[in-house]
């Protein structure tokens, strides 16, 4: 079973959404994946995802409320087949930490390598809906590529 780790800064807004969406998609397809998420920072360890991420996921019938933030570990470097960064800073931080097989989520779908915007400081819930749509589209494309054997 292939293992996928989604990574953002705090592991409370973006990567928990990617984890929840990917888990739901992999249950719907025949492709069984082990999916997890983590933060490059240790700022929110143990915390549940932020309220707006929980809400936008629930609007799409995905419950991410039971996730807990954790930070990346050395063990993760050997464990995961694919490590998916939400933005370029996350990717650089992962490279510096020693990860090798890193992809940018925005390289999937139609986003041409765009960063998933950091919604932590968004006032409006609308921002989270945009982030959700982007993550959903890119994760769907990523899972298709894994399914088709098109991801090294
Ligand atoms: P995330 O969002 O990386 O998508 O989980 C953030 C969460 C917390 C902070 C920044 C971004 N923070 O500065 O505490």
PDB file of C-alpha atoms and ligand atoms in Angstrom:
ATOM      1  CA  UNK A   1       0.000   0.000   0.000  1.00  0.00           C
ATOM      2  CA  UNK A   2       1.398   3.398  -1.038  1.00  0.00           C
ATOM      3  CA  UNK A   3       1.773   5.974   1.712  1.00  0.00           C
ATOM      4  CA  UNK A   4       1.114   9.704   1.239  1.00  0.00           C
ATOM      5  CA  UNK A   5       1.999  12.520   3.642  1.00  0.00           C
ATOM      6  CA  UNK A   6       0.508  16.006   3.160  1.00  0.00           C
ATOM      7  CA  UNK A   7       2.506  18.815   4.737  1.00  0.00           C
ATOM      8  CA  UNK A   8       1.822  22.474   5.532  1.00  0.00           C
ATOM      9  CA  UNK A   9       3.150  24.882   8.152  1.00  0.00           C
ATOM     10  CA  UNK A  10       0.826  24.383  11.107  1.00  0.00           C
ATOM     11  CA  UNK A  11      -1.022  21.159  10.180  1.00  0.00           C
ATOM     12  CA  UNK A  12      -4.262  22.807  11.272  1.00  0.00           C
ATOM     13  CA  UNK A  13      -5.679  24.429   8.085  1.00  0.00           C
ATOM     14  CA  UNK A  14      -4.506  23.092   4.713  1.00  0.00           C
ATOM     15  CA  UNK A  15      -2.915  19.651   5.113  1.00  0.00           C
ATOM     16  CA  UNK A  16      -5.759  18.332   7.333  1.00  0.00           C
ATOM     17  CA  UNK A  17      -8.131  19.201   4.465  1.00  0.00           C
ATOM     18  CA  UNK A  18      -5.885  17.408   1.969  1.00  0.00           C
ATOM     19  CA  UNK A  19      -5.751  14.384   4.294  1.00  0.00           C
ATOM     20  CA  UNK A  20      -9.541  14.273   4.697  1.00  0.00           C
ATOM     21  CA  UNK A  21     -10.226  14.687   0.980  1.00  0.00           C
ATOM     22  CA  UNK A  22      -7.624  12.064   0.000  1.00  0.00           C
ATOM     23  CA  UNK A  23      -8.966   9.583   2.553  1.00  0.00           C
ATOM     24  CA  UNK A  24     -12.483   9.982   1.209  1.00  0.00           C
ATOM     25  CA  UNK A  25     -11.334   9.646  -2.419  1.00  0.00           C
ATOM     26  CA  UNK A  26      -9.198   6.587  -1.740  1.00  0.00           C
ATOM     27  CA  UNK A  27     -12.156   4.902  -0.046  1.00  0.00           C
ATOM     28  CA  UNK A  28     -14.252   5.544  -3.155  1.00  0.00           C
ATOM     29  CA  UNK A  29     -11.672   4.116  -5.574  1.00  0.00           C
ATOM     30  CA  UNK A  30     -10.024   0.712  -5.521  1.00  0.00           C
ATOM     31  CA  UNK A  31      -6.757   2.371  -4.632  1.00  0.00           C
ATOM     32  CA  UNK A  32      -6.112   1.844  -0.961  1.00  0.00           C
ATOM     33  CA  UNK A  33      -3.665   4.437   0.329  1.00  0.00           C
ATOM     34  CA  UNK A  34      -2.257   5.150   3.762  1.00  0.00           C
ATOM     35  CA  UNK A  35      -2.707   8.886   4.232  1.00  0.00           C
ATOM     36  CA  UNK A  36      -1.439  11.214   6.929  1.00  0.00           C
ATOM     37  CA  UNK A  37      -0.546  14.886   7.368  1.00  0.00           C
ATOM     38  CA  UNK A  38       1.975  16.890   9.376  1.00  0.00           C
ATOM     39  CA  UNK A  39       3.330  20.406   9.876  1.00  0.00           C
ATOM     40  CA  UNK A  40       6.830  21.740   9.312  1.00  0.00           C
ATOM     41  CA  UNK A  41       6.373  23.735  12.530  1.00  0.00           C
ATOM     42  CA  UNK A  42       5.639  22.420  16.002  1.00  0.00           C
ATOM     43  CA  UNK A  43       3.402  25.369  16.843  1.00  0.00           C
ATOM     44  CA  UNK A  44       0.073  23.567  17.061  1.00  0.00           C
ATOM     45  CA  UNK A  45       0.979  20.043  18.165  1.00  0.00           C
ATOM     46  CA  UNK A  46      -2.031  18.147  19.456  1.00  0.00           C
ATOM     47  CA  UNK A  47      -4.563  20.711  18.272  1.00  0.00           C
ATOM     48  CA  UNK A  48      -7.590  19.853  16.153  1.00  0.00           C
ATOM     49  CA  UNK A  49      -7.874  21.496  12.713  1.00  0.00           C
ATOM     50  CA  UNK A  50      -8.985  25.148  12.689  1.00  0.00           C
ATOM     51  CA  UNK A  51     -12.733  25.809  12.866  1.00  0.00           C
ATOM     52  CA  UNK A  52     -13.066  27.031   9.279  1.00  0.00           C
ATOM     53  CA  UNK A  53     -11.310  23.946   7.873  1.00  0.00           C
ATOM     54  CA  UNK A  54     -13.542  21.668   9.967  1.00  0.00           C
ATOM     55  CA  UNK A  55     -16.596  23.582   8.733  1.00  0.00           C
ATOM     56  CA  UNK A  56     -15.715  23.655   5.030  1.00  0.00           C
ATOM     57  CA  UNK A  57     -14.899  19.923   5.127  1.00  0.00           C
ATOM     58  CA  UNK A  58     -18.211  19.147   6.844  1.00  0.00           C
ATOM     59  CA  UNK A  59     -20.012  21.140   4.130  1.00  0.00           C
ATOM     60  CA  UNK A  60     -18.532  18.512   1.784  1.00  0.00           C
ATOM     61  CA  UNK A  61     -19.476  15.623   4.101  1.00  0.00           C
ATOM     62  CA  UNK A  62     -15.963  15.024   5.370  1.00  0.00           C
ATOM     63  CA  UNK A  63     -15.274  14.978   9.100  1.00  0.00           C
ATOM     64  CA  UNK A  64     -11.714  16.100   9.903  1.00  0.00           C
ATOM     65  CA  UNK A  65     -12.501  17.126  13.493  1.00  0.00           C
ATOM     66  CA  UNK A  66     -10.756  14.092  14.996  1.00  0.00           C
ATOM     67  CA  UNK A  67      -7.363  14.877  13.440  1.00  0.00           C
ATOM     68  CA  UNK A  68      -4.569  16.234  15.636  1.00  0.00           C
ATOM     69  CA  UNK A  69      -1.659  18.392  14.526  1.00  0.00           C
ATOM     70  CA  UNK A  70       1.764  16.814  14.574  1.00  0.00           C
ATOM     71  CA  UNK A  71       5.172  17.864  13.315  1.00  0.00           C
ATOM     72  CA  UNK A  72       7.290  16.075  10.662  1.00  0.00           C
ATOM     73  CA  UNK A  73       9.723  13.450  11.988  1.00  0.00           C
ATOM     74  CA  UNK A  74      12.835  11.643  10.731  1.00  0.00           C
ATOM     75  CA  UNK A  75      10.779   8.444  10.649  1.00  0.00           C
ATOM     76  CA  UNK A  76       8.496  10.056   8.052  1.00  0.00           C
ATOM     77  CA  UNK A  77      11.429  10.379   5.625  1.00  0.00           C
ATOM     78  CA  UNK A  78      11.662   6.585   5.285  1.00  0.00           C
ATOM     79  CA  UNK A  79       7.988   5.778   5.731  1.00  0.00           C
ATOM     80  CA  UNK A  80       6.186   7.780   3.028  1.00  0.00           C
ATOM     81  CA  UNK A  81       6.290   7.144  -0.742  1.00  0.00           C
ATOM     82  CA  UNK A  82       4.955  10.610  -1.594  1.00  0.00           C
ATOM     83  CA  UNK A  83       5.318  13.800   0.420  1.00  0.00           C
ATOM     84  CA  UNK A  84       3.036  16.583  -0.796  1.00  0.00           C
ATOM     85  CA  UNK A  85       3.836  20.176   0.168  1.00  0.00           C
ATOM     86  CA  UNK A  86       1.094  22.825   0.207  1.00  0.00           C
ATOM     87  CA  UNK A  87       3.436  25.671  -0.775  1.00  0.00           C
ATOM     88  CA  UNK A  88       6.983  26.294  -1.942  1.00  0.00           C
ATOM     89  CA  UNK A  89       8.203  27.290   1.517  1.00  0.00           C
ATOM     90  CA  UNK A  90       6.930  23.986   2.899  1.00  0.00           C
ATOM     91  CA  UNK A  91       8.774  22.211   0.046  1.00  0.00           C
ATOM     92  CA  UNK A  92      12.054  23.993   0.801  1.00  0.00           C
ATOM     93  CA  UNK A  93      11.674  23.252   4.515  1.00  0.00           C
ATOM     94  CA  UNK A  94      11.037  19.574   3.726  1.00  0.00           C
ATOM     95  CA  UNK A  95      14.134  19.430   1.495  1.00  0.00           C
ATOM     96  CA  UNK A  96      16.237  20.990   4.242  1.00  0.00           C
ATOM     97  CA  UNK A  97      14.834  18.461   6.727  1.00  0.00           C
ATOM     98  CA  UNK A  98      16.023  15.618   4.479  1.00  0.00           C
ATOM     99  CA  UNK A  99      12.913  14.511   2.584  1.00  0.00           C
ATOM    100  CA  UNK A 100      13.527  13.409  -1.037  1.00  0.00           C
ATOM    101  CA  UNK A 101      10.275  12.482  -2.764  1.00  0.00           C
ATOM    102  CA  UNK A 102       8.527  15.859  -2.424  1.00  0.00           C
ATOM    103  CA  UNK A 103       5.808  17.153  -4.727  1.00  0.00           C
ATOM    104  CA  UNK A 104       4.050  20.511  -4.743  1.00  0.00           C
ATOM    105  CA  UNK A 105       0.280  20.038  -4.549  1.00  0.00           C
ATOM    106  CA  UNK A 106      -0.202  22.950  -6.974  1.00  0.00           C
ATOM    107  CA  UNK A 107       1.745  21.025  -9.643  1.00  0.00           C
ATOM    108  CA  UNK A 108      -1.296  18.754  -9.968  1.00  0.00           C
ATOM    109  CA  UNK A 109      -4.513  19.777 -11.699  1.00  0.00           C
ATOM    110  CA  UNK A 110      -4.620  23.086 -13.511  1.00  0.00           C
ATOM    111  CA  UNK A 111      -2.753  25.238 -11.026  1.00  0.00           C
ATOM    112  CA  UNK A 112       0.653  25.443 -12.732  1.00  0.00           C
ATOM    113  CA  UNK A 113       2.675  25.158  -9.563  1.00  0.00           C
ATOM    114  CA  UNK A 114       0.714  27.710  -7.517  1.00  0.00           C
ATOM    115  CA  UNK A 115       0.958  27.646  -3.734  1.00  0.00           C
ATOM    116  CA  UNK A 116      -2.135  26.631  -1.792  1.00  0.00           C
ATOM    117  CA  UNK A 117      -2.808  29.998  -0.101  1.00  0.00           C
ATOM    118  CA  UNK A 118      -2.269  29.994   3.639  1.00  0.00           C
ATOM    119  CA  UNK A 119      -5.782  30.623   4.974  1.00  0.00           C
ATOM    120  CA  UNK A 120      -4.735  31.019   8.606  1.00  0.00           C
ATOM    121  CA  UNK A 121      -5.032  34.783   8.498  1.00  0.00           C
ATOM    122  CA  UNK A 122      -8.111  34.884   6.250  1.00  0.00           C
ATOM    123  CA  UNK A 123     -10.994  36.655   7.914  1.00  0.00           C
ATOM    124  CA  UNK A 124     -13.588  35.343   5.517  1.00  0.00           C
ATOM    125  CA  UNK A 125     -14.842  31.780   5.326  1.00  0.00           C
ATOM    126  CA  UNK A 126     -14.925  32.298   1.554  1.00  0.00           C
ATOM    127  CA  UNK A 127     -11.138  31.966   1.500  1.00  0.00           C
ATOM    128  CA  UNK A 128     -11.436  28.478   2.933  1.00  0.00           C
ATOM    129  CA  UNK A 129     -13.913  27.502   0.228  1.00  0.00           C
ATOM    130  CA  UNK A 130     -11.394  28.543  -2.430  1.00  0.00           C
ATOM    131  CA  UNK A 131      -8.651  26.612  -0.664  1.00  0.00           C
ATOM    132  CA  UNK A 132     -10.933  23.580  -0.393  1.00  0.00           C
ATOM    133  CA  UNK A 133     -11.701  23.657  -4.139  1.00  0.00           C
ATOM    134  CA  UNK A 134      -8.040  23.913  -5.063  1.00  0.00           C
ATOM    135  CA  UNK A 135      -7.009  21.094  -2.731  1.00  0.00           C
ATOM    136  CA  UNK A 136      -9.873  18.890  -3.933  1.00  0.00           C
ATOM    137  CA  UNK A 137      -8.983  19.350  -7.603  1.00  0.00           C
ATOM    138  CA  UNK A 138      -5.255  18.790  -7.085  1.00  0.00           C
ATOM    139  CA  UNK A 139      -5.679  15.793  -4.748  1.00  0.00           C
ATOM    140  CA  UNK A 140      -8.092  14.190  -7.232  1.00  0.00           C
ATOM    141  CA  UNK A 141      -5.528  14.561 -10.026  1.00  0.00           C
ATOM    142  CA  UNK A 142      -2.716  13.305  -7.768  1.00  0.00           C
ATOM    143  CA  UNK A 143      -4.664  10.171  -6.801  1.00  0.00           C
ATOM    144  CA  UNK A 144      -5.473   9.478 -10.451  1.00  0.00           C
ATOM    145  CA  UNK A 145      -1.774   9.712 -11.298  1.00  0.00           C
ATOM    146  CA  UNK A 146      -0.859   7.311  -8.485  1.00  0.00           C
ATOM    147  CA  UNK A 147      -3.640   4.944  -9.635  1.00  0.00           C
ATOM    148  CA  UNK A 148      -2.365   5.033 -13.208  1.00  0.00           C
ATOM    149  CA  UNK A 149       1.216   4.459 -12.058  1.00  0.00           C
ATOM    150  CA  UNK A 150       2.204   7.897 -13.344  1.00  0.00           C
ATOM    151  CA  UNK A 151       3.822   9.123 -10.157  1.00  0.00           C
ATOM    152  CA  UNK A 152       7.362   7.929  -9.457  1.00  0.00           C
TER     153      UNK A 152
HETATM  154  P1  LIG B   1      -1.581  25.743   7.902  1.00  0.00           P
HETATM  155  O1  LIG B   1      -1.941  27.208   8.388  1.00  0.00           O
HETATM  156  O2  LIG B   1      -0.099  25.735   7.615  1.00  0.00           O
HETATM  157  O3  LIG B   1      -2.404  25.565   6.663  1.00  0.00           O
HETATM  158  O4  LIG B   1      -1.977  24.809   9.017  1.00  0.00           O
HETATM  159  C1  LIG B   1      -1.267  27.878   9.415  1.00  0.00           C
HETATM  160  C2  LIG B   1      -1.530  27.583  10.725  1.00  0.00           C
HETATM  161  C3  LIG B   1      -0.902  28.302  11.725  1.00  0.00           C
HETATM  162  C4  LIG B   1      -0.014  29.301  11.401  1.00  0.00           C
HETATM  163  C5  LIG B   1       0.271  29.592  10.091  1.00  0.00           C
HETATM  164  C6  LIG B   1      -0.368  28.870   9.100  1.00  0.00           C
HETATM  165  N1  LIG B   1       0.593  30.058  12.411  1.00  0.00           N
HETATM  166  O5  LIG B   1       1.313  31.037  12.105  1.00  0.00           O
HETATM  167  O6  LIG B   1       0.429  29.747  13.625  1.00  0.00           O
END
